[in-house]
Amino acid sequence: MYTMHGPINLSKYRDSDEIIDEGCDCPTCLSHITLGELRRLWKSQDRTESAKYFELASIHNLRFIIRLTEQARQAILDSTFKEFKESFLNSYYKNK
């Protein structure tokens, strides 16, 4: 799997019992699917299991984008978009 900056290294999640995002309301996170389980599905040679990874990850990613868009829209309506953008970027990239 690749990102704009090269391959994704998921080995650090091999035994993780953390869910993707504690504050997320997507079905993947609400089902308490762990990062370790997602990694196992992603690495699986079984097509059904690897397809399940893409389904679960896509559900989470789409909900993340929808929520971000909702928050950005509200910030625009509230005339606070600049502050929202700076806050989001500082928070999102603090550990990256």
mmCIF file of N, CA, C and O in Angstrom:
data_model
loop_
_atom_site.group_PDB
_atom_site.id
_atom_site.type_symbol
_atom_site.label_atom_id
_atom_site.label_comp_id
_atom_site.label_asym_id
_atom_site.label_seq_id
_atom_site.Cartn_x
_atom_site.Cartn_y
_atom_site.Cartn_z
ATOM 1 N N MET A 1 0.851 -1.172 0.000
ATOM 2 C CA MET A 1 0.000 0.000 0.000
ATOM 3 C C MET A 1 0.897 1.234 0.000
ATOM 4 O O MET A 1 1.899 1.272 0.692
ATOM 5 N N TYR A 2 0.516 2.250 -0.747
ATOM 6 C CA TYR A 2 1.337 3.444 -0.893
ATOM 7 C C TYR A 2 0.561 4.704 -0.546
ATOM 8 O O TYR A 2 -0.647 4.763 -0.694
ATOM 9 N N THR A 3 1.283 5.700 -0.070
ATOM 10 C CA THR A 3 0.750 7.040 0.137
ATOM 11 C C THR A 3 1.512 7.955 -0.806
ATOM 12 O O THR A 3 2.353 7.499 -1.573
ATOM 13 N N MET A 4 1.269 9.241 -0.690
ATOM 14 C CA MET A 4 2.015 10.186 -1.514
ATOM 15 C C MET A 4 3.494 10.165 -1.181
ATOM 16 O O MET A 4 4.318 10.590 -1.960
ATOM 17 N N HIS A 5 3.852 9.648 -0.008
ATOM 18 C CA HIS A 5 5.240 9.678 0.443
ATOM 19 C C HIS A 5 5.879 8.299 0.453
ATOM 20 O O HIS A 5 6.921 8.118 1.049
ATOM 21 N N GLY A 6 5.260 7.297 -0.161
ATOM 22 C CA GLY A 6 5.847 5.965 -0.208
ATOM 23 C C GLY A 6 4.973 4.919 0.449
ATOM 24 O O GLY A 6 3.818 5.157 0.756
ATOM 25 N N PRO A 7 5.541 3.732 0.671
ATOM 26 C CA PRO A 7 4.751 2.630 1.219
ATOM 27 C C PRO A 7 4.323 2.893 2.669
ATOM 28 O O PRO A 7 5.030 3.543 3.427
ATOM 29 N N ILE A 8 3.166 2.386 3.014
ATOM 30 C CA ILE A 8 2.679 2.469 4.385
ATOM 31 C C ILE A 8 3.265 1.300 5.159
ATOM 32 O O ILE A 8 3.193 0.160 4.722
ATOM 33 N N ASN A 9 3.831 1.571 6.307
ATOM 34 C CA ASN A 9 4.383 0.520 7.157
ATOM 35 C C ASN A 9 3.418 0.281 8.318
ATOM 36 O O ASN A 9 3.345 1.088 9.240
ATOM 37 N N LEU A 10 2.678 -0.816 8.253
ATOM 38 C CA LEU A 10 1.701 -1.131 9.282
ATOM 39 C C LEU A 10 2.229 -2.119 10.317
ATOM 40 O O LEU A 10 1.479 -2.566 11.178
ATOM 41 N N SER A 11 3.514 -2.455 10.262
ATOM 42 C CA SER A 11 4.048 -3.455 11.184
ATOM 43 C C SER A 11 3.919 -3.019 12.641
ATOM 44 O O SER A 11 3.762 -3.861 13.529
ATOM 45 N N LYS A 12 3.942 -1.719 12.898
ATOM 46 C CA LYS A 12 3.826 -1.254 14.287
ATOM 47 C C LYS A 12 2.445 -1.541 14.876
ATOM 48 O O LYS A 12 2.265 -1.490 16.085
ATOM 49 N N TYR A 13 1.472 -1.864 14.020
ATOM 50 C CA TYR A 13 0.123 -2.166 14.492
ATOM 51 C C TYR A 13 -0.142 -3.664 14.616
ATOM 52 O O TYR A 13 -1.257 -4.073 14.918
ATOM 53 N N ARG A 14 0.862 -4.494 14.414
ATOM 54 C CA ARG A 14 0.711 -5.953 14.414
ATOM 55 C C ARG A 14 -0.102 -6.455 15.602
ATOM 56 O O ARG A 14 -1.014 -7.242 15.440
ATOM 57 N N ASP A 15 0.221 -6.003 16.794
ATOM 58 C CA ASP A 15 -0.454 -6.488 17.999
ATOM 59 C C ASP A 15 -1.286 -5.406 18.682
ATOM 60 O O ASP A 15 -1.657 -5.561 19.848
ATOM 61 N N SER A 16 -1.602 -4.349 17.962
ATOM 62 C CA SER A 16 -2.314 -3.228 18.564
ATOM 63 C C SER A 16 -3.766 -3.584 18.871
ATOM 64 O O SER A 16 -4.460 -4.187 18.058
ATOM 65 N N ASP A 17 -4.203 -3.173 20.066
ATOM 66 C CA ASP A 17 -5.607 -3.353 20.414
ATOM 67 C C ASP A 17 -6.344 -2.012 20.428
ATOM 68 O O ASP A 17 -7.444 -1.902 20.948
ATOM 69 N N GLU A 18 -5.722 -0.998 19.831
ATOM 70 C CA GLU A 18 -6.339 0.318 19.714
ATOM 71 C C GLU A 18 -7.304 0.328 18.531
ATOM 72 O O GLU A 18 -7.037 -0.291 17.504
ATOM 73 N N ILE A 19 -8.414 1.083 18.684
ATOM 74 C CA ILE A 19 -9.266 1.288 17.518
ATOM 75 C C ILE A 19 -8.696 2.477 16.744
ATOM 76 O O ILE A 19 -7.818 3.185 17.239
ATOM 77 N N ILE A 20 -9.189 2.685 15.549
ATOM 78 C CA ILE A 20 -8.630 3.738 14.696
ATOM 79 C C ILE A 20 -8.698 5.095 15.390
ATOM 80 O O ILE A 20 -7.710 5.800 15.498
ATOM 81 N N ASP A 21 -9.892 5.454 15.860
ATOM 82 C CA ASP A 21 -10.096 6.775 16.455
ATOM 83 C C ASP A 21 -11.192 6.670 17.504
ATOM 84 O O ASP A 21 -12.353 6.426 17.168
ATOM 85 N N GLU A 22 -10.823 6.865 18.764
ATOM 86 C CA GLU A 22 -11.783 6.760 19.873
ATOM 87 C C GLU A 22 -12.980 7.698 19.700
ATOM 88 O O GLU A 22 -14.074 7.380 20.115
ATOM 89 N N GLY A 23 -12.763 8.860 19.106
ATOM 90 C CA GLY A 23 -13.827 9.848 18.967
ATOM 91 C C GLY A 23 -14.646 9.713 17.702
ATOM 92 O O GLY A 23 -15.532 10.533 17.447
ATOM 93 N N CYS A 24 -14.388 8.697 16.910
ATOM 94 C CA CYS A 24 -15.062 8.543 15.619
ATOM 95 C C CYS A 24 -16.397 7.817 15.792
ATOM 96 O O CYS A 24 -16.498 6.861 16.557
ATOM 97 N N ASP A 25 -17.391 8.262 15.037
ATOM 98 C CA ASP A 25 -18.719 7.654 15.104
ATOM 99 C C ASP A 25 -19.025 6.773 13.893
ATOM 100 O O ASP A 25 -20.179 6.449 13.642
ATOM 101 N N CYS A 26 -17.997 6.366 13.153
ATOM 102 C CA CYS A 26 -18.234 5.494 12.000
ATOM 103 C C CYS A 26 -18.491 4.065 12.481
ATOM 104 O O CYS A 26 -18.083 3.686 13.579
ATOM 105 N N PRO A 27 -19.167 3.251 11.677
ATOM 106 C CA PRO A 27 -19.431 1.865 12.068
ATOM 107 C C PRO A 27 -18.166 1.048 12.344
ATOM 108 O O PRO A 27 -18.180 0.179 13.216
ATOM 109 N N THR A 28 -17.085 1.324 11.649
ATOM 110 C CA THR A 28 -15.838 0.590 11.882
ATOM 111 C C THR A 28 -15.333 0.844 13.303
ATOM 112 O O THR A 28 -15.029 -0.096 14.039
ATOM 113 N N CYS A 29 -15.259 2.101 13.702
ATOM 114 C CA CYS A 29 -14.774 2.429 15.042
ATOM 115 C C CYS A 29 -15.777 2.017 16.120
ATOM 116 O O CYS A 29 -15.376 1.539 17.179
ATOM 117 N N LEU A 30 -17.058 2.195 15.852
ATOM 118 C CA LEU A 30 -18.069 1.807 16.833
ATOM 119 C C LEU A 30 -18.109 0.297 17.048
ATOM 120 O O LEU A 30 -18.544 -0.170 18.100
ATOM 121 N N SER A 31 -17.634 -0.467 16.061
ATOM 122 C CA SER A 31 -17.554 -1.929 16.197
ATOM 123 C C SER A 31 -16.297 -2.351 16.947
ATOM 124 O O SER A 31 -16.066 -3.538 17.147
ATOM 125 N N HIS A 32 -15.471 -1.387 17.325
ATOM 126 C CA HIS A 32 -14.223 -1.626 18.059
ATOM 127 C C HIS A 32 -13.268 -2.543 17.296
ATOM 128 O O HIS A 32 -12.568 -3.359 17.891
ATOM 129 N N ILE A 33 -13.235 -2.377 15.970
ATOM 130 C CA ILE A 33 -12.239 -3.069 15.152
ATOM 131 C C ILE A 33 -10.889 -2.449 15.497
ATOM 132 O O ILE A 33 -10.724 -1.238 15.449
ATOM 133 N N THR A 34 -9.930 -3.273 15.855
ATOM 134 C CA THR A 34 -8.625 -2.741 16.277
ATOM 135 C C THR A 34 -7.692 -2.542 15.085
ATOM 136 O O THR A 34 -7.895 -3.118 14.007
ATOM 137 N N LEU A 35 -6.662 -1.737 15.316
ATOM 138 C CA LEU A 35 -5.643 -1.543 14.288
ATOM 139 C C LEU A 35 -4.947 -2.860 13.969
ATOM 140 O O LEU A 35 -4.604 -3.130 12.817
ATOM 141 N N GLY A 36 -4.766 -3.705 14.975
ATOM 142 C CA GLY A 36 -4.173 -5.028 14.752
ATOM 143 C C GLY A 36 -5.044 -5.894 13.862
ATOM 144 O O GLY A 36 -4.546 -6.588 12.966
ATOM 145 N N GLU A 37 -6.359 -5.858 14.085
ATOM 146 C CA GLU A 37 -7.273 -6.631 13.238
ATOM 147 C C GLU A 37 -7.266 -6.100 11.806
ATOM 148 O O GLU A 37 -7.266 -6.881 10.849
ATOM 149 N N LEU A 38 -7.284 -4.775 11.672
ATOM 150 C CA LEU A 38 -7.234 -4.190 10.330
ATOM 151 C C LEU A 38 -5.957 -4.585 9.603
ATOM 152 O O LEU A 38 -5.978 -4.925 8.421
ATOM 153 N N ARG A 39 -4.831 -4.546 10.319
ATOM 154 C CA ARG A 39 -3.560 -4.928 9.698
ATOM 155 C C ARG A 39 -3.601 -6.379 9.240
ATOM 156 O O ARG A 39 -3.169 -6.706 8.140
ATOM 157 N N ARG A 40 -4.130 -7.262 10.092
ATOM 158 C CA ARG A 40 -4.218 -8.680 9.737
ATOM 159 C C ARG A 40 -5.076 -8.868 8.482
ATOM 160 O O ARG A 40 -4.706 -9.610 7.568
ATOM 161 N N LEU A 41 -6.197 -8.157 8.408
ATOM 162 C CA LEU A 41 -7.057 -8.253 7.218
ATOM 163 C C LEU A 41 -6.327 -7.742 5.982
ATOM 164 O O LEU A 41 -6.409 -8.330 4.901
ATOM 165 N N TRP A 42 -5.626 -6.625 6.133
ATOM 166 C CA TRP A 42 -4.911 -6.031 5.007
ATOM 167 C C TRP A 42 -3.818 -6.955 4.484
ATOM 168 O O TRP A 42 -3.608 -7.079 3.276
ATOM 169 N N LYS A 43 -3.116 -7.633 5.396
ATOM 170 C CA LYS A 43 -2.021 -8.522 5.009
ATOM 171 C C LYS A 43 -2.493 -9.902 4.547
ATOM 172 O O LYS A 43 -1.716 -10.668 3.995
ATOM 173 N N SER A 44 -3.744 -10.223 4.777
ATOM 174 C CA SER A 44 -4.261 -11.556 4.470
ATOM 175 C C SER A 44 -4.166 -11.883 2.980
ATOM 176 O O SER A 44 -4.376 -11.031 2.121
ATOM 177 N N GLN A 45 -3.858 -13.146 2.696
ATOM 178 C CA GLN A 45 -3.845 -13.632 1.315
ATOM 179 C C GLN A 45 -5.246 -14.045 0.871
ATOM 180 O O GLN A 45 -5.478 -14.260 -0.312
ATOM 181 N N ASP A 46 -6.164 -14.138 1.829
ATOM 182 C CA ASP A 46 -7.557 -14.479 1.536
ATOM 183 C C ASP A 46 -8.253 -13.244 0.955
ATOM 184 O O ASP A 46 -8.317 -12.193 1.608
ATOM 185 N N ARG A 47 -8.774 -13.363 -0.248
ATOM 186 C CA ARG A 47 -9.388 -12.217 -0.926
ATOM 187 C C ARG A 47 -10.585 -11.665 -0.162
ATOM 188 O O ARG A 47 -10.821 -10.456 -0.161
ATOM 189 N N THR A 48 -11.325 -12.532 0.506
ATOM 190 C CA THR A 48 -12.481 -12.086 1.271
ATOM 191 C C THR A 48 -12.044 -11.228 2.455
ATOM 192 O O THR A 48 -12.636 -10.196 2.734
ATOM 193 N N GLU A 49 -10.981 -11.667 3.132
ATOM 194 C CA GLU A 49 -10.467 -10.898 4.267
ATOM 195 C C GLU A 49 -9.853 -9.577 3.823
ATOM 196 O O GLU A 49 -10.060 -8.552 4.463
ATOM 197 N N SER A 50 -9.089 -9.594 2.748
ATOM 198 C CA SER A 50 -8.484 -8.334 2.294
ATOM 199 C C SER A 50 -9.560 -7.372 1.801
ATOM 200 O O SER A 50 -9.461 -6.162 2.011
ATOM 201 N N ALA A 51 -10.625 -7.900 1.204
ATOM 202 C CA ALA A 51 -11.746 -7.048 0.781
ATOM 203 C C ALA A 51 -12.426 -6.436 2.001
ATOM 204 O O ALA A 51 -12.863 -5.273 1.963
ATOM 205 N N LYS A 52 -12.504 -7.183 3.086
ATOM 206 C CA LYS A 52 -13.101 -6.672 4.317
ATOM 207 C C LYS A 52 -12.282 -5.503 4.856
ATOM 208 O O LYS A 52 -12.839 -4.518 5.354
ATOM 209 N N TYR A 53 -10.957 -5.592 4.750
ATOM 210 C CA TYR A 53 -10.112 -4.470 5.164
ATOM 211 C C TYR A 53 -10.490 -3.210 4.394
ATOM 212 O O TYR A 53 -10.691 -2.146 4.984
ATOM 213 N N PHE A 54 -10.560 -3.324 3.071
ATOM 214 C CA PHE A 54 -10.855 -2.145 2.257
ATOM 215 C C PHE A 54 -12.242 -1.592 2.559
ATOM 216 O O PHE A 54 -12.449 -0.377 2.564
ATOM 217 N N GLU A 55 -13.191 -2.462 2.848
ATOM 218 C CA GLU A 55 -14.534 -2.010 3.217
ATOM 219 C C GLU A 55 -14.497 -1.230 4.537
ATOM 220 O O GLU A 55 -15.014 -0.112 4.622
ATOM 221 N N LEU A 56 -13.877 -1.816 5.562
ATOM 222 C CA LEU A 56 -13.824 -1.170 6.873
ATOM 223 C C LEU A 56 -13.032 0.139 6.835
ATOM 224 O O LEU A 56 -13.448 1.148 7.417
ATOM 225 N N ALA A 57 -11.888 0.126 6.158
ATOM 226 C CA ALA A 57 -11.066 1.336 6.058
ATOM 227 C C ALA A 57 -11.791 2.424 5.267
ATOM 228 O O ALA A 57 -11.757 3.598 5.642
ATOM 229 N N SER A 58 -12.481 2.036 4.201
ATOM 230 C CA SER A 58 -13.215 3.016 3.392
ATOM 231 C C SER A 58 -14.356 3.646 4.168
ATOM 232 O O SER A 58 -14.591 4.855 4.074
ATOM 233 N N ILE A 59 -15.064 2.841 4.950
ATOM 234 C CA ILE A 59 -16.151 3.371 5.779
ATOM 235 C C ILE A 59 -15.603 4.430 6.730
ATOM 236 O O ILE A 59 -16.166 5.522 6.858
ATOM 237 N N HIS A 60 -14.497 4.113 7.395
ATOM 238 C CA HIS A 60 -13.895 5.069 8.323
ATOM 239 C C HIS A 60 -13.423 6.324 7.585
ATOM 240 O O HIS A 60 -13.692 7.444 8.024
ATOM 241 N N ASN A 61 -12.716 6.140 6.478
ATOM 242 C CA ASN A 61 -12.162 7.281 5.746
ATOM 243 C C ASN A 61 -13.258 8.190 5.200
ATOM 244 O O ASN A 61 -13.134 9.422 5.253
ATOM 245 N N LEU A 62 -14.333 7.603 4.691
ATOM 246 C CA LEU A 62 -15.438 8.421 4.184
ATOM 247 C C LEU A 62 -16.097 9.214 5.306
ATOM 248 O O LEU A 62 -16.421 10.395 5.140
ATOM 249 N N ARG A 63 -16.295 8.586 6.453
ATOM 250 C CA ARG A 63 -16.904 9.301 7.582
ATOM 251 C C ARG A 63 -15.991 10.428 8.048
ATOM 252 O O ARG A 63 -16.463 11.521 8.385
ATOM 253 N N PHE A 64 -14.692 10.192 8.050
ATOM 254 C CA PHE A 64 -13.734 11.237 8.423
ATOM 255 C C PHE A 64 -13.878 12.442 7.492
ATOM 256 O O PHE A 64 -13.955 13.590 7.949
ATOM 257 N N ILE A 65 -13.939 12.192 6.191
ATOM 258 C CA ILE A 65 -14.049 13.277 5.209
ATOM 259 C C ILE A 65 -15.389 13.998 5.337
ATOM 260 O O ILE A 65 -15.452 15.229 5.265
ATOM 261 N N ILE A 66 -16.459 13.244 5.531
ATOM 262 C CA ILE A 66 -17.785 13.866 5.688
ATOM 263 C C ILE A 66 -17.802 14.755 6.925
ATOM 264 O O ILE A 66 -18.281 15.890 6.890
ATOM 265 N N ARG A 67 -17.283 14.243 8.049
ATOM 266 C CA ARG A 67 -17.257 15.021 9.294
ATOM 267 C C ARG A 67 -16.402 16.273 9.118
ATOM 268 O O ARG A 67 -16.792 17.368 9.540
ATOM 269 N N LEU A 68 -15.246 16.136 8.476
ATOM 270 C CA LEU A 68 -14.371 17.285 8.239
ATOM 271 C C LEU A 68 -15.081 18.333 7.380
ATOM 272 O O LEU A 68 -15.010 19.533 7.659
ATOM 273 N N THR A 69 -15.784 17.876 6.370
ATOM 274 C CA THR A 69 -16.521 18.797 5.492
ATOM 275 C C THR A 69 -17.638 19.507 6.257
ATOM 276 O O THR A 69 -17.840 20.719 6.082
ATOM 277 N N GLU A 70 -18.338 18.774 7.104
ATOM 278 C CA GLU A 70 -19.393 19.383 7.928
ATOM 279 C C GLU A 70 -18.806 20.456 8.849
ATOM 280 O O GLU A 70 -19.369 21.549 8.983
ATOM 281 N N GLN A 71 -17.676 20.146 9.461
ATOM 282 C CA GLN A 71 -17.040 21.105 10.372
ATOM 283 C C GLN A 71 -16.531 22.331 9.606
ATOM 284 O O GLN A 71 -16.675 23.468 10.082
ATOM 285 N N ALA A 72 -15.955 22.108 8.439
ATOM 286 C CA ALA A 72 -15.459 23.224 7.622
ATOM 287 C C ALA A 72 -16.621 24.109 7.174
ATOM 288 O O ALA A 72 -16.529 25.343 7.220
ATOM 289 N N ARG A 73 -17.713 23.488 6.768
ATOM 290 C CA ARG A 73 -18.890 24.255 6.346
ATOM 291 C C ARG A 73 -19.394 25.113 7.491
ATOM 292 O O ARG A 73 -19.696 26.301 7.312
ATOM 293 N N GLN A 74 -19.494 24.529 8.686
ATOM 294 C CA GLN A 74 -19.973 25.298 9.828
ATOM 295 C C GLN A 74 -19.024 26.441 10.148
ATOM 296 O O GLN A 74 -19.459 27.549 10.473
ATOM 297 N N ALA A 75 -17.731 26.203 10.050
ATOM 298 C CA ALA A 75 -16.750 27.260 10.299
ATOM 299 C C ALA A 75 -16.898 28.385 9.281
ATOM 300 O O ALA A 75 -16.779 29.562 9.637
ATOM 301 N N ILE A 76 -17.181 28.046 8.041
ATOM 302 C CA ILE A 76 -17.414 29.078 7.018
ATOM 303 C C ILE A 76 -18.643 29.899 7.383
ATOM 304 O O ILE A 76 -18.627 31.135 7.338
ATOM 305 N N LEU A 77 -19.724 29.207 7.757
ATOM 306 C CA LEU A 77 -20.962 29.905 8.141
ATOM 307 C C LEU A 77 -20.752 30.791 9.364
ATOM 308 O O LEU A 77 -21.364 31.856 9.484
ATOM 309 N N ASP A 78 -19.878 30.357 10.270
ATOM 310 C CA ASP A 78 -19.591 31.114 11.489
ATOM 311 C C ASP A 78 -18.487 32.147 11.300
ATOM 312 O O ASP A 78 -18.094 32.817 12.262
ATOM 313 N N SER A 79 -17.944 32.239 10.093
ATOM 314 C CA SER A 79 -16.833 33.153 9.769
ATOM 315 C C SER A 79 -15.601 32.861 10.629
ATOM 316 O O SER A 79 -14.872 33.773 11.033
ATOM 317 N N THR A 80 -15.363 31.569 10.885
ATOM 318 C CA THR A 80 -14.197 31.162 11.691
ATOM 319 C C THR A 80 -13.335 30.129 10.945
ATOM 320 O O THR A 80 -12.614 29.357 11.582
ATOM 321 N N PHE A 81 -13.427 30.120 9.626
ATOM 322 C CA PHE A 81 -12.733 29.076 8.873
ATOM 323 C C PHE A 81 -11.214 29.126 9.058
ATOM 324 O O PHE A 81 -10.579 28.081 9.214
ATOM 325 N N LYS A 82 -10.637 30.316 9.060
ATOM 326 C CA LYS A 82 -9.178 30.426 9.211
ATOM 327 C C LYS A 82 -8.732 29.772 10.522
ATOM 328 O O LYS A 82 -7.774 28.993 10.537
ATOM 329 N N GLU A 83 -9.429 30.048 11.607
ATOM 330 C CA GLU A 83 -9.101 29.465 12.903
ATOM 331 C C GLU A 83 -9.319 27.946 12.882
ATOM 332 O O GLU A 83 -8.516 27.187 13.416
ATOM 333 N N PHE A 84 -10.429 27.524 12.271
ATOM 334 C CA PHE A 84 -10.719 26.091 12.163
ATOM 335 C C PHE A 84 -9.603 25.377 11.412
ATOM 336 O O PHE A 84 -9.100 24.345 11.850
ATOM 337 N N LYS A 85 -9.214 25.940 10.286
ATOM 338 C CA LYS A 85 -8.166 25.335 9.457
ATOM 339 C C LYS A 85 -6.860 25.205 10.237
ATOM 340 O O LYS A 85 -6.246 24.137 10.254
ATOM 341 N N GLU A 86 -6.444 26.266 10.899
ATOM 342 C CA GLU A 86 -5.194 26.225 11.664
ATOM 343 C C GLU A 86 -5.278 25.211 12.799
ATOM 344 O O GLU A 86 -4.335 24.441 13.026
ATOM 345 N N SER A 87 -6.399 25.192 13.491
ATOM 346 C CA SER A 87 -6.585 24.249 14.592
ATOM 347 C C SER A 87 -6.563 22.805 14.088
ATOM 348 O O SER A 87 -5.905 21.940 14.681
ATOM 349 N N PHE A 88 -7.265 22.549 12.998
ATOM 350 C CA PHE A 88 -7.307 21.198 12.449
ATOM 351 C C PHE A 88 -5.917 20.743 12.012
ATOM 352 O O PHE A 88 -5.482 19.649 12.363
ATOM 353 N N LEU A 89 -5.234 21.570 11.255
ATOM 354 C CA LEU A 89 -3.913 21.190 10.753
ATOM 355 C C LEU A 89 -2.919 20.974 11.891
ATOM 356 O O LEU A 89 -2.136 20.021 11.864
ATOM 357 N N ASN A 90 -2.949 21.838 12.891
ATOM 358 C CA ASN A 90 -2.049 21.662 14.044
ATOM 359 C C ASN A 90 -2.360 20.366 14.778
ATOM 360 O O ASN A 90 -1.448 19.654 15.179
ATOM 361 N N SER A 91 -3.622 20.072 14.940
ATOM 362 C CA SER A 91 -4.023 18.853 15.647
ATOM 363 C C SER A 91 -3.735 17.602 14.818
ATOM 364 O O SER A 91 -3.198 16.615 15.322
ATOM 365 N N TYR A 92 -4.088 17.629 13.548
ATOM 366 C CA TYR A 92 -3.965 16.455 12.691
ATOM 367 C C TYR A 92 -2.513 16.066 12.434
ATOM 368 O O TYR A 92 -2.176 14.894 12.391
ATOM 369 N N TYR A 93 -1.663 17.055 12.268
ATOM 370 C CA TYR A 93 -0.264 16.780 11.922
ATOM 371 C C TYR A 93 0.689 16.842 13.108
ATOM 372 O O TYR A 93 1.888 16.743 12.924
ATOM 373 N N LYS A 94 0.180 16.929 14.330
ATOM 374 C CA LYS A 94 1.069 17.066 15.490
ATOM 375 C C LYS A 94 1.964 15.856 15.681
ATOM 376 O O LYS A 94 3.070 15.978 16.160
ATOM 377 N N ASN A 95 1.497 14.662 15.309
ATOM 378 C CA ASN A 95 2.286 13.450 15.509
ATOM 379 C C ASN A 95 2.832 12.895 14.195
ATOM 380 O O ASN A 95 3.302 11.768 14.153
ATOM 381 N N LYS A 96 2.795 13.662 13.149
ATOM 382 C CA LYS A 96 3.226 13.146 11.847
ATOM 383 C C LYS A 96 4.486 13.805 11.386
ATOM 384 O O LYS A 96 4.874 14.822 11.756
#
